[in-house]
XYZ file of C-alpha atoms in Angstrom:
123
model
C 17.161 7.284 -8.263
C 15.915 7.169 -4.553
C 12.741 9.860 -5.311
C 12.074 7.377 -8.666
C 11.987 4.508 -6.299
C 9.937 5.500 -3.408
C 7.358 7.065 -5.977
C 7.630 3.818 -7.157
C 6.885 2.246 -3.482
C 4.469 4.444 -2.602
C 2.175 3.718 -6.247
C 2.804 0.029 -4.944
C 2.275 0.164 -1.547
C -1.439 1.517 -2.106
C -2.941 -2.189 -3.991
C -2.150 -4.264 -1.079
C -5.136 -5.278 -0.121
C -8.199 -8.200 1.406
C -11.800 -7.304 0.814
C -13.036 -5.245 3.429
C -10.273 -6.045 6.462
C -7.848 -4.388 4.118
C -9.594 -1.379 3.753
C -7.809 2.018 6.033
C -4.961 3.003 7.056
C -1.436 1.354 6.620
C 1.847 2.262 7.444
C 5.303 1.051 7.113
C 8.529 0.872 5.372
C 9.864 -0.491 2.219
C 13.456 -2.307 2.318
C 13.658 -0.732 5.778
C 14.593 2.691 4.305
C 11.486 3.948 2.395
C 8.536 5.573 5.028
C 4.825 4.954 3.701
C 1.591 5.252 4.320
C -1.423 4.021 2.483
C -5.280 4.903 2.802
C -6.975 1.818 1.346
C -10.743 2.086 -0.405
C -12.335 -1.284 -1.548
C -14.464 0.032 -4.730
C -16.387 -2.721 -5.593
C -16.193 -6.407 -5.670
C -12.176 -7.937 -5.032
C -11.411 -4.111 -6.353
C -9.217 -1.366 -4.387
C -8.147 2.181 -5.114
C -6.204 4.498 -2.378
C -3.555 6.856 -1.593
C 0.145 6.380 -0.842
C 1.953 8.770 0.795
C 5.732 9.378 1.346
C 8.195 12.014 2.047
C 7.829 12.913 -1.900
C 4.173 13.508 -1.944
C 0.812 11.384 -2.315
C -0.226 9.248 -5.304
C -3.738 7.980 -5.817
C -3.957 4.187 -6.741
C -6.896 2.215 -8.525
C -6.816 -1.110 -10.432
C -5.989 -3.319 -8.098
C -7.620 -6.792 -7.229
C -8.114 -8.856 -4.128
C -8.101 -12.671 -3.964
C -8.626 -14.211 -0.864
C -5.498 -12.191 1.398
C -3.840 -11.206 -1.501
C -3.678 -8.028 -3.719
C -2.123 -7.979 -6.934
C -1.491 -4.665 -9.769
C 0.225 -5.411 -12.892
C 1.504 -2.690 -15.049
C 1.398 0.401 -13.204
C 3.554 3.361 -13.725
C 4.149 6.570 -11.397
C 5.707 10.002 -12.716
C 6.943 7.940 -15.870
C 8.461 5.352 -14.076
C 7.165 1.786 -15.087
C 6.416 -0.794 -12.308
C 6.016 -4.449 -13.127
C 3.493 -5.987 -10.648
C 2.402 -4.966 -6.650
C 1.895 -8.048 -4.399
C 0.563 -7.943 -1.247
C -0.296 -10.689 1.492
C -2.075 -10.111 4.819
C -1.564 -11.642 8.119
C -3.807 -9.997 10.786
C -2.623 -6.436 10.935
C 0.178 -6.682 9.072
C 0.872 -6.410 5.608
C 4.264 -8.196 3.155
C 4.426 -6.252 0.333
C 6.627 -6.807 -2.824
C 7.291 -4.473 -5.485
C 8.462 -5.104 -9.304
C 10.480 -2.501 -10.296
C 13.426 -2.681 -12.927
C 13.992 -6.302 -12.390
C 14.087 -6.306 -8.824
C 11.930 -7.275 -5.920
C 11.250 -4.900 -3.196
C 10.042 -5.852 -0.182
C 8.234 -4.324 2.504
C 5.915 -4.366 5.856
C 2.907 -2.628 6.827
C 0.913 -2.501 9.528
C -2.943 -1.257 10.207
C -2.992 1.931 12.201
C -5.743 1.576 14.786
C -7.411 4.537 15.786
C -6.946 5.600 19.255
C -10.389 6.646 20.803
C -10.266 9.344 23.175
C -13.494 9.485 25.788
C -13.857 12.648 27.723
C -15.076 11.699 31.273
C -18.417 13.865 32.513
C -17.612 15.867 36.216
């Protein structure tokens, strides 16, 4: 029941996004237990695709929609299992994420992974 869910999660995780300050790399938990991280693509106008990724594997995402700084996919399913809806709202660099899954509401927070640049220094 725990892989179903976090597949679940992890499908999820991957639509929440806003235009073009949405798009990279996301990571985060889901009800505090469930690790994630999410690669976000914007493919098009108010569209996003990406990759989740959890201690079970990676999934690739696509379908989702962006309105203003919120995401929303309805009717996905992962490895059989069928998910209800993926919200998403952002706040800076951080990202509330619910996910519909059997009748319940799973929440979660992300945050934007920053790269960390590295200059070398010339002698």
């Amino acid at each position: 029941m725990k892989k179903a869910f976090l597949s679940v999660i992890v499908f999820l995780l991957i639509t929440v996004s806003f235009a073009s300050s949405i798009v990279g790399r996301w990571s985060g938990t889901i009800e505090d237990q469930f690790e994630v991280s999410l690669i976000l693509k914007e493919e098009g106008e108010g569209k996003l695709t990406g990759i989740i990724s959890s201690q079970i594997g990676e999934v690739s995402i696509s379908g989702g929609k962006i309105t203003g700084d919120s995401i929303m996919f309805k009717g996905a399913s992962f490895n059989g299992l069928a998910v209800s809806y993926i919200k998403g709202k952002i706040a800076g660099d951080t990202m509330h994420v619910t996910v519909g899954f059997q009748g319940q509401d799973f929440k979660g927070k992300l945050t934007r992974v920053k790269n960390k640049v590295v200059s070398e220094r010339q002698p």
